[in-house]
XYZ file of C-alpha atoms in Angstrom:
709
model
C 145.333 104.627 133.888
C 148.957 105.456 135.388
C 151.063 104.225 138.561
C 153.529 105.550 140.757
C 155.440 102.609 142.676
C 158.812 103.149 144.400
C 159.640 99.606 143.356
C 160.069 97.367 140.218
C 156.190 96.196 139.410
C 154.036 94.304 136.425
C 150.151 95.874 136.385
C 147.681 94.364 134.112
C 145.128 96.449 132.992
C 141.508 94.662 131.501
C 140.298 96.033 128.814
C 136.869 97.452 128.997
C 134.012 94.990 127.235
C 133.283 96.855 124.335
C 129.630 97.457 124.744
C 127.229 95.533 121.641
C 125.381 97.202 119.804
C 121.640 96.600 120.055
C 119.420 96.783 116.082
C 117.857 99.224 115.314
C 113.900 99.796 117.194
C 111.373 101.362 114.534
C 110.726 103.614 117.245
C 114.807 104.430 116.693
C 114.421 104.771 113.374
C 111.331 106.815 113.303
C 113.521 109.555 115.961
C 116.113 109.095 113.647
C 114.209 110.785 111.049
C 112.790 113.918 112.804
C 114.641 116.810 112.339
C 114.133 118.249 115.757
C 114.012 115.184 118.118
C 112.733 116.105 121.300
C 109.386 114.088 122.224
C 110.450 111.703 119.731
C 109.508 109.095 121.914
C 106.139 110.418 122.900
C 105.412 111.099 119.183
C 106.421 107.306 118.227
C 104.088 105.880 121.672
C 101.176 108.279 120.771
C 101.520 107.240 117.025
C 101.530 103.875 116.914
C 98.637 103.488 120.476
C 96.624 105.602 117.659
C 96.918 103.238 114.356
C 96.734 100.012 117.341
C 92.895 101.632 118.038
C 92.739 102.312 114.390
C 93.481 99.229 112.767
C 91.510 97.375 115.663
C 88.722 99.436 114.947
C 88.898 97.890 111.435
C 88.974 94.707 111.648
C 86.224 94.723 113.313
C 84.558 96.381 110.259
C 85.566 93.338 107.912
C 84.268 91.128 110.462
C 80.636 93.012 110.856
C 80.666 93.156 107.389
C 81.261 89.847 105.877
C 79.420 87.973 109.099
C 76.450 87.928 106.986
C 78.239 86.144 103.548
C 80.355 84.098 105.936
C 76.585 82.755 108.277
C 75.827 81.776 104.868
C 78.940 79.708 104.053
C 78.475 78.001 107.318
C 74.337 76.841 106.388
C 75.556 76.295 102.928
C 78.604 74.086 103.811
C 76.648 72.863 106.944
C 73.955 71.228 104.518
C 75.806 70.369 101.936
C 77.326 66.826 103.445
C 74.116 66.455 106.408
C 74.099 61.834 104.873
C 78.288 62.005 106.509
C 77.577 64.567 109.809
C 74.347 63.016 110.546
C 75.965 59.009 110.255
C 75.821 56.716 113.168
C 77.824 53.651 112.471
C 77.299 53.194 109.103
C 80.242 53.609 106.943
C 78.684 52.982 103.999
C 76.197 55.984 104.232
C 76.610 57.849 100.636
C 75.403 60.813 99.190
C 73.254 60.007 96.843
C 73.934 62.900 94.011
C 77.123 62.429 92.758
C 77.619 66.602 92.032
C 79.966 68.401 93.894
C 78.608 71.219 96.393
C 80.098 74.518 94.798
C 79.925 78.014 96.233
C 80.404 80.290 94.409
C 81.883 83.301 95.783
C 81.575 87.061 94.117
C 83.618 88.704 95.389
C 83.949 92.060 93.189
C 87.080 92.885 90.867
C 88.892 94.444 94.433
C 91.454 91.587 94.051
C 94.192 93.066 96.923
C 91.361 92.538 98.879
C 90.475 88.964 98.452
C 93.582 87.053 100.345
C 92.018 88.961 103.463
C 88.773 88.036 102.906
C 89.360 84.471 101.888
C 92.164 83.994 105.397
C 89.279 85.498 107.741
C 87.049 82.443 105.850
C 89.539 79.889 106.607
C 89.866 80.939 110.296
C 86.274 80.660 110.745
C 85.296 77.438 108.954
C 88.025 75.925 111.037
C 86.358 77.549 113.932
C 82.960 76.081 113.156
C 83.199 73.386 110.723
C 85.761 71.779 109.648
C 89.719 71.995 110.106
C 90.272 71.029 106.503
C 90.378 74.129 104.863
C 91.970 74.178 102.008
C 93.388 77.252 99.898
C 94.716 77.117 95.879
C 96.037 80.184 93.795
C 96.627 79.621 90.423
C 100.236 80.405 90.387
C 101.286 77.620 92.609
C 98.878 74.709 90.534
C 99.783 75.479 86.834
C 98.861 71.542 86.344
C 97.118 68.836 88.413
C 100.115 67.161 89.138
C 101.189 70.532 90.923
C 97.069 70.850 92.804
C 97.309 67.690 93.924
C 100.214 68.206 95.821
C 99.570 71.559 97.303
C 95.737 69.553 97.769
C 97.425 66.776 100.110
C 100.206 69.354 101.717
C 98.171 71.144 103.783
C 95.504 68.932 104.158
C 98.767 66.339 105.800
C 98.956 69.583 108.651
C 95.208 69.393 109.578
C 95.732 65.994 111.206
C 96.907 67.211 114.493
C 93.837 68.877 114.882
C 91.375 66.249 115.327
C 94.325 64.176 118.126
C 95.911 61.095 115.877
C 98.790 59.312 117.856
C 101.578 59.705 115.160
C 103.580 57.311 117.360
C 101.564 54.495 115.249
C 103.340 52.657 113.054
C 100.320 50.519 111.365
C 99.617 54.386 109.623
C 99.194 52.712 106.132
C 99.205 56.128 104.787
C 101.929 58.301 105.787
C 102.796 61.955 104.877
C 105.537 61.146 104.026
C 105.313 58.664 101.614
C 102.636 59.543 99.565
C 101.212 59.366 95.750
C 99.810 63.256 95.050
C 95.987 61.146 93.834
C 92.541 60.895 94.722
C 93.050 57.826 96.321
C 95.378 58.587 98.704
C 93.038 61.580 99.901
C 90.110 59.051 100.548
C 92.194 56.690 101.799
C 93.845 59.433 104.292
C 90.554 60.879 105.324
C 89.049 57.665 106.186
C 92.210 56.401 108.520
C 92.155 60.193 109.996
C 88.449 60.201 110.489
C 88.650 56.452 112.194
C 91.305 56.836 114.329
C 89.578 60.424 115.479
C 86.982 58.490 116.223
C 87.326 55.245 117.630
C 86.245 54.993 121.257
C 90.117 54.163 122.811
C 90.179 58.009 122.044
C 88.690 60.693 123.811
C 85.768 62.945 121.572
C 85.917 67.008 121.775
C 83.188 68.750 122.217
C 83.571 70.706 118.115
C 84.128 66.513 117.099
C 80.732 65.468 118.228
C 78.999 68.059 116.267
C 80.624 67.196 113.045
C 81.857 63.185 113.001
C 83.061 63.679 109.909
C 83.716 67.240 108.739
C 83.756 68.482 104.766
C 87.244 68.885 102.902
C 86.414 72.229 101.090
C 88.644 73.469 98.963
C 89.359 77.169 98.144
C 90.074 78.655 94.310
C 90.965 81.631 95.995
C 91.522 83.600 92.158
C 89.194 81.440 89.409
C 89.156 83.519 86.581
C 93.269 82.670 87.104
C 93.633 78.823 86.815
C 94.087 76.908 83.702
C 90.503 75.569 82.214
C 92.324 72.551 81.440
C 93.733 71.698 85.315
C 90.381 72.985 86.636
C 87.894 70.351 83.839
C 90.882 67.445 85.300
C 90.656 67.857 89.133
C 86.888 68.319 88.867
C 86.085 64.994 86.534
C 88.452 62.920 89.082
C 86.682 64.956 92.208
C 83.294 63.446 91.450
C 83.957 60.239 91.196
C 84.947 59.800 94.887
C 81.809 62.033 96.159
C 80.216 59.399 97.036
C 83.584 58.631 100.118
C 85.361 62.309 100.161
C 82.883 65.294 101.135
C 84.225 67.564 98.811
C 83.273 71.102 98.811
C 84.499 73.341 96.387
C 84.832 77.196 97.027
C 85.417 79.607 93.696
C 86.445 82.916 94.241
C 84.874 85.101 91.177
C 86.593 88.877 90.857
C 84.130 89.254 87.142
C 81.052 87.862 86.686
C 80.081 83.915 87.414
C 79.705 83.414 84.174
C 83.527 82.633 84.080
C 82.468 79.338 85.143
C 81.013 77.828 82.232
C 83.871 80.180 80.302
C 86.082 77.725 81.589
C 84.720 74.497 81.703
C 82.457 72.743 79.194
C 79.054 71.404 80.177
C 79.929 68.254 80.752
C 81.567 68.779 83.329
C 79.675 72.118 85.338
C 77.060 69.518 85.362
C 78.782 67.740 87.972
C 78.764 70.936 89.943
C 75.897 71.786 92.222
C 76.914 75.400 92.058
C 74.852 77.945 94.383
C 76.048 82.097 93.813
C 76.678 83.825 96.932
C 77.603 88.004 96.533
C 79.874 89.924 98.517
C 79.674 93.221 99.787
C 80.728 95.486 96.982
C 84.166 98.190 98.156
C 81.757 100.505 97.692
C 79.500 100.206 100.506
C 82.773 98.619 102.251
C 85.048 102.204 101.829
C 81.578 104.659 102.578
C 81.602 102.115 105.933
C 85.088 103.313 107.135
C 85.174 106.429 106.326
C 81.547 106.569 107.820
C 83.646 104.823 111.398
C 87.530 106.457 110.996
C 87.029 110.021 110.233
C 84.072 110.945 110.721
C 83.983 109.656 114.326
C 85.372 111.917 116.930
C 86.320 109.053 118.434
C 90.243 109.482 117.468
C 91.889 113.133 117.192
C 93.762 112.493 114.180
C 91.610 114.132 110.812
C 92.264 113.994 107.098
C 92.562 117.206 105.452
C 89.980 117.763 102.121
C 92.548 117.236 99.367
C 94.259 114.290 101.616
C 91.255 112.507 101.804
C 90.436 113.051 98.042
C 93.568 111.912 96.695
C 92.997 108.352 98.611
C 89.334 108.040 96.806
C 90.631 109.015 93.394
C 93.409 106.238 94.146
C 90.226 103.719 95.191
C 88.060 104.631 92.701
C 90.505 105.213 89.682
C 93.106 102.065 90.020
C 91.869 99.408 92.559
C 89.140 99.319 94.470
C 90.921 98.119 97.395
C 89.698 99.066 100.593
C 92.552 98.023 102.535
C 94.984 99.759 99.874
C 93.465 102.585 101.485
C 93.804 102.266 105.320
C 97.795 101.334 104.011
C 97.205 105.123 102.475
C 95.130 106.023 105.746
C 98.360 104.629 107.820
C 100.796 106.238 106.340
C 99.146 109.441 106.679
C 98.983 108.659 110.203
C 102.764 107.945 110.928
C 103.322 111.340 108.053
C 101.996 113.649 109.980
C 103.843 112.435 113.447
C 107.371 112.501 112.088
C 106.250 115.452 109.790
C 104.934 118.040 112.931
C 106.508 118.453 116.196
C 102.849 119.712 117.476
C 101.889 116.300 116.937
C 102.621 115.251 120.245
C 99.339 116.491 121.662
C 97.479 115.208 118.647
C 96.134 113.448 121.729
C 92.085 111.787 123.787
C 91.203 115.072 125.751
C 92.429 113.392 128.949
C 96.336 113.536 128.154
C 96.108 117.187 126.481
C 95.859 119.156 129.902
C 98.528 117.129 130.770
C 100.988 117.606 127.467
C 100.145 120.887 126.897
C 101.540 122.224 130.846
C 104.876 119.875 129.591
C 105.277 121.785 126.329
C 109.549 123.077 126.167
C 109.498 126.818 125.249
C 111.168 125.631 121.675
C 107.417 123.713 120.624
C 105.655 126.994 122.067
C 107.364 128.852 119.587
C 106.368 126.321 117.147
C 103.233 127.004 118.296
C 103.736 131.221 117.670
C 104.851 129.806 114.022
C 101.725 128.188 113.200
C 99.526 130.259 110.334
C 96.585 128.750 112.349
C 97.426 130.732 115.297
C 99.549 133.583 113.348
C 95.581 134.372 111.861
C 94.674 133.984 115.548
C 97.364 136.286 116.349
C 95.877 139.196 113.741
C 92.583 139.494 115.176
C 93.257 140.304 118.989
C 94.212 143.716 120.410
C 98.104 144.266 120.671
C 97.795 143.714 124.132
C 96.906 140.439 124.184
C 99.312 139.699 121.143
C 102.309 140.496 123.196
C 101.266 138.192 125.969
C 100.335 135.388 122.588
C 103.920 136.452 121.514
C 106.405 136.480 124.891
C 104.093 134.754 127.108
C 104.739 131.052 127.091
C 102.255 130.480 130.361
C 99.995 131.831 129.060
C 100.379 130.235 125.682
C 99.852 126.788 127.226
C 96.671 127.748 128.573
C 95.314 129.712 125.199
C 96.534 126.543 123.559
C 94.617 123.840 126.441
C 91.951 126.197 125.068
C 91.998 125.764 121.503
C 92.383 122.257 121.631
C 89.487 122.130 124.039
C 87.551 123.940 121.218
C 88.437 122.304 118.386
C 87.437 118.779 119.962
C 84.089 120.837 119.991
C 84.017 122.055 116.986
C 84.323 118.106 115.809
C 81.357 117.171 118.143
C 79.362 119.468 116.713
C 80.430 118.950 112.761
C 79.865 115.483 111.982
C 75.984 115.581 113.053
C 75.022 118.758 110.919
C 77.192 116.745 107.944
C 75.346 113.741 109.060
C 71.954 116.030 108.688
C 72.813 117.954 105.300
C 73.700 114.647 103.844
C 69.988 113.038 104.280
C 68.508 116.205 102.785
C 71.337 116.074 99.462
C 70.581 112.510 99.223
C 67.202 112.229 98.131
C 67.671 115.531 95.527
C 67.517 114.570 91.574
C 70.888 114.102 90.229
C 72.813 114.679 93.551
C 74.063 117.901 93.475
C 75.984 117.791 97.045
C 77.130 114.076 95.906
C 75.294 110.282 96.484
C 77.556 109.437 99.424
C 78.663 111.732 102.532
C 82.688 111.230 101.506
C 81.754 113.536 98.917
C 79.999 116.194 101.130
C 82.175 115.813 103.683
C 85.276 116.679 100.990
C 83.638 119.629 99.878
C 82.812 120.818 102.706
C 86.560 120.340 104.230
C 87.872 122.405 101.381
C 85.838 125.848 101.578
C 82.707 127.261 103.215
C 79.849 124.932 100.940
C 77.295 127.878 100.741
C 79.592 129.747 98.720
C 79.515 127.344 96.319
C 76.681 126.720 92.766
C 75.813 122.965 94.415
C 74.845 124.386 97.473
C 72.766 127.070 95.986
C 70.840 124.587 93.125
C 70.252 122.299 96.614
C 68.324 124.598 98.610
C 66.484 125.645 95.282
C 65.493 121.779 94.894
C 65.046 121.989 98.751
C 62.352 124.445 98.333
C 59.640 121.833 96.165
C 60.711 119.269 98.329
C 57.527 116.936 99.233
C 55.774 116.733 102.334
C 56.506 113.043 102.775
C 60.344 113.635 101.670
C 60.770 116.213 104.156
C 58.542 114.286 107.192
C 60.724 111.330 106.949
C 64.102 112.881 106.073
C 62.958 115.169 109.034
C 63.027 112.150 111.393
C 66.641 111.302 109.576
C 67.741 114.335 111.393
C 65.958 113.756 114.928
C 67.833 110.654 115.566
C 71.188 112.147 114.012
C 70.738 114.691 116.903
C 69.343 113.522 119.811
C 72.077 111.610 120.929
C 73.480 115.286 121.459
C 70.372 116.406 123.722
C 71.826 118.806 126.603
C 75.055 119.747 124.354
C 75.584 122.820 122.173
C 73.409 121.341 119.630
C 70.408 121.172 121.870
C 68.747 124.881 120.568
C 69.255 123.028 117.047
C 67.611 119.601 118.406
C 64.158 121.562 120.216
C 63.427 123.872 117.018
C 63.417 120.371 115.243
C 60.689 118.750 117.379
C 58.816 121.693 116.894
C 59.109 121.938 113.230
C 57.545 118.409 112.857
C 55.128 118.960 115.757
C 53.974 122.112 113.516
C 53.990 119.207 110.477
C 51.714 117.079 112.226
C 49.229 119.734 113.206
C 49.181 121.092 109.764
C 48.432 117.522 108.385
C 44.477 117.271 108.803
C 43.853 121.392 107.641
C 46.111 120.867 104.051
C 43.323 117.994 103.374
C 40.735 119.737 103.930
C 41.837 123.024 101.887
C 42.944 120.829 99.150
C 39.689 119.270 99.144
C 37.212 122.182 99.478
C 39.395 124.388 96.878
C 39.356 121.592 94.231
C 35.297 120.939 94.524
C 35.605 124.849 94.482
C 37.309 125.045 90.807
C 35.307 121.755 89.745
C 31.938 123.925 90.140
C 32.823 127.198 88.754
C 34.447 124.895 85.425
C 31.745 122.575 85.249
C 28.725 125.972 84.999
C 27.692 126.161 80.933
C 29.753 128.889 79.661
C 31.026 130.799 76.559
C 34.442 130.694 75.146
C 35.085 134.731 76.626
C 33.768 133.358 79.914
C 35.833 130.281 79.628
C 38.867 132.327 79.368
C 38.782 134.744 81.808
C 37.666 132.704 84.659
C 41.038 130.129 83.914
C 42.947 134.436 83.976
C 41.278 134.975 87.159
C 42.280 131.199 88.241
C 46.303 132.068 87.431
C 46.205 135.664 88.490
C 44.288 133.871 92.130
C 47.374 131.859 92.255
C 49.582 134.267 91.598
C 49.031 136.377 94.195
C 47.768 133.718 96.659
C 49.533 133.820 99.537
C 51.878 130.656 100.676
C 50.382 127.595 102.618
C 51.144 127.079 106.322
C 53.429 123.599 105.006
C 55.222 125.808 101.791
C 55.993 128.484 104.503
C 57.204 125.872 106.968
C 59.124 124.410 104.855
C 60.999 127.240 103.954
C 61.588 127.144 107.150
C 63.135 124.452 107.398
C 65.081 125.562 104.730
C 66.603 128.387 106.441
C 66.756 126.286 109.576
C 69.274 123.962 107.381
C 71.150 126.858 105.870
C 71.808 128.366 109.569
C 73.224 124.767 111.305
C 75.505 124.881 107.935
C 77.090 127.924 108.112
C 76.992 127.515 111.929
C 78.814 124.271 111.932
C 80.193 124.016 108.999
C 82.894 126.243 108.539
C 86.435 124.574 106.793
C 89.137 123.545 109.464
C 91.182 126.028 108.720
C 89.235 128.976 110.457
C 89.812 127.443 114.198
C 93.346 128.217 115.372
C 95.969 125.333 115.944
C 93.775 122.921 113.305
C 97.530 122.158 111.545
C 98.146 119.639 115.595
C 95.041 116.835 114.370
C 94.940 117.768 110.888
C 96.930 116.216 107.932
C 97.196 117.448 105.087
C 100.870 116.443 103.163
C 98.896 115.758 99.568
C 102.024 115.940 97.283
C 103.965 113.505 99.742
C 101.437 111.054 100.088
C 100.839 111.330 96.447
C 104.695 110.349 96.189
C 104.257 107.733 98.143
C 101.069 106.470 96.632
C 101.240 107.192 92.615
C 104.107 106.255 91.875
C 106.088 106.928 88.387
C 108.141 104.552 87.253
C 109.952 105.891 84.660
C 110.735 109.305 86.708
C 111.979 107.022 89.145
C 114.415 104.860 86.888
C 115.572 107.910 85.249
C 116.217 110.369 88.369
C 118.106 106.383 90.212
C 120.215 105.584 87.125
C 121.076 109.605 86.079
C 121.640 110.860 89.888
C 122.497 107.628 92.291
C 123.542 109.472 94.879
C 119.567 110.201 95.772
C 118.862 107.113 96.555
C 122.748 105.498 97.549
C 123.715 107.972 100.452
C 127.289 107.800 100.274
C 128.019 108.920 96.599
C 128.814 112.487 96.109
C 126.007 114.060 94.232
C 128.686 116.097 91.858
C 126.989 115.320 88.580
C 130.084 113.317 86.720
C 130.575 109.673 86.267
C 132.578 108.000 88.923
C 134.160 104.644 89.317
C 132.539 104.531 92.441
C 128.649 104.707 90.912
C 126.926 100.944 90.273
C 127.651 99.121 86.831
C 124.157 100.272 85.039
C 123.834 103.826 86.603
C 127.621 104.366 84.778
C 126.097 102.121 80.494
C 123.360 104.009 81.407
C 125.214 107.478 81.068
C 127.289 107.116 78.355
C 124.113 105.166 76.378
C 122.091 108.879 76.914
C 125.458 110.256 75.110
C 124.552 107.890 71.594
C 122.447 108.440 68.922
C 119.412 106.068 67.863
C 122.370 103.650 67.420
C 124.425 101.859 69.554
C 127.859 100.689 69.199
C 128.669 97.874 72.158
C 132.866 98.389 71.295
C 132.516 102.160 71.753
C 130.281 101.023 74.399
C 132.595 98.776 76.922
C 135.313 100.906 75.516
C 133.973 104.393 77.169
C 132.755 101.967 80.384
C 135.915 100.819 80.850
C 137.661 103.586 80.658
C 135.627 105.016 83.301
C 135.261 102.156 86.150
C 139.564 101.895 85.405
C 139.777 106.129 85.870
C 141.246 105.364 88.933
C 143.722 103.541 88.627
C 147.629 103.819 87.739
C 148.362 103.042 84.344
C 149.130 103.938 80.993
C 146.936 104.591 77.350
C 148.025 100.650 75.893
C 146.388 99.196 78.948
C 143.526 101.182 78.604
C 142.524 99.186 75.422
C 142.667 96.567 76.983
C 139.660 95.021 78.904
C 139.765 93.065 81.221
C 137.263 89.867 81.938
C 135.932 90.555 84.745
C 134.954 94.714 83.186
C 133.744 92.984 79.906
C 131.392 90.678 82.130
C 130.861 93.729 84.157
C 129.748 95.708 81.362
C 127.353 92.648 79.979
C 125.539 92.724 82.684
C 124.645 96.296 83.085
C 123.311 96.139 79.224
C 121.595 93.389 80.231
C 120.317 94.961 82.813
C 119.014 98.724 80.619
C 117.892 95.640 78.353
C 115.727 94.558 81.240
C 114.886 97.673 82.128
C 113.679 98.256 78.249
C 116.456 100.944 77.667
C 117.444 99.225 74.420
C 116.474 95.819 72.285
C 118.860 94.176 69.339
C 118.842 95.255 66.416
C 118.866 93.594 63.178
C 119.714 96.020 61.151
C 123.729 96.452 62.830
C 125.062 93.440 64.475
C 127.250 95.081 66.935
C 125.001 97.534 67.588
C 122.028 98.609 69.844
C 118.982 100.124 69.538
C 118.246 102.502 72.232
C 114.992 103.320 73.196
C 114.714 106.015 75.234
C 113.862 109.468 74.559
C 116.659 112.767 73.748
C 119.905 111.786 71.934
C 122.053 113.213 68.968
């Protein structure tokens, strides 16, 4: 900014306003983490859209699976206090029994899933039964006083749902001045229900149905509650059960017997207990795998190793379906973050548009895929040149490959279900009892090359007629929706086989009766031992040389038909070109994130802090810029079993003050700040379990880590 003027003057230049940097969003972090940021926004939006669809599907599944359990609980709660609900004008209508209605909810050992279940239960109860639902946890209720405080504080927030006049100064019990006792709760409940049903106020439809809604107290983790606290609360509550419509819900992870272990007989006799069983976590997982991974609704897929990692964590760690879903979410994010061509992992109607907009760099990424290179090697030289040099031809083939991959998945799932229907009825389940086991085996390699598959076919060749026909009907139900598609020929063949079985049903019965009658007549004749032996040998030889019956021939035809379907449609996904676009196969990354190894992580962080703190340089030497605990940790690795605290302190001060310009005498004098930092670092190491105090020498600590002099 300059001025040119003949006369002198004063010129004012206002500074340009600095633009404030907006905080980074999730999309910004996603794009910054990409090695190739081309189409980063589209990949993030695709990832977000895909996961929202999968998340809504899992929530819908959760609601459907818990519907029966919640319906039973609602009916139990409504029946528990029918005297309160059906009263008209007489408040003296009392509950005849002094027992407290109690629902023992057996949820299983997957404790991490219980929070979601109780959250959904609270919403359902608020909608259909009562606005008074209290959720209690053992860590928040160490004593009876804290339990009552938590109970009353949660109930006070429910008064607004009954349209109580907050400006009424004549309310005898207020939220601010309340004694934490059951008497206060009883007075508050009577006052709040009287105000809610006074003739001056308009009654809502829900309150007309439930004039005295029960108070539901949910103990989310019953096993963790102190026995004395539970017993005292139940004894006190039993004295008010004629004034308060209390209902208890016990969340149990282990066994219903825990109720009698935590309470004496005199206390448990005050409860009217009814047991409710939730769906097992393994059945829940089977439903999730069936609706999410075996569905063609979502383009994203997991490889066999990744799926095996998630299932192994589920079976050997926590039995948590929610953690399995979180692992699935991590797989989705990692796939879209690490695979540049994940932009093509979308619905079939969007593939044509996205393939058309591929840049030259993305075309090169396609050419570097292992599955694409395998396809190129099997083509003629002319086609190879076009695939490796012509981008337009490559885009056309890419669209064809993705469409073929979609068709591959549409055929893969029904054939897999048919194979599972046959193998799940076999003894010892050679290919697994659950369909997820069979799915993992088919993803990893050719299933027909395994010994388990050959054993399964041998067992199928001896299957009884009733089981065989019933299984064929199940397969018919699976293949019926695919009429008119690629599996239409298989569907027609299946119908023909079922028709043949119906035709031979009467003939087989007649043949069997004739054979049995002739055999019995031959054996009933009078004969000597030699003639009997001769007759039995002839019968044995006849059985050896006898032609197979029509049923046996049909059974062999069914097995061959099933084997042909498996070989045609259950090939591993690695044989499909461009399978990397939709399949996530980085099992190592997933295991690293989900299977935590605390010892290795701690050692890496303390010995090499630059792996986590990017501001530090990784030169492998002790630096004063490193955190104090890292300096103390590295110094303690140089010591033996016993560490002198004073020597350790001097070494720590030498490293910390290494950058300061001072003589050697001043280094010997450790200032108070350095001393305090050292004490804090040693305390943190003791908390982590690297050192501990020892009685051998008062000014020493014992080293607990490996190695040493």
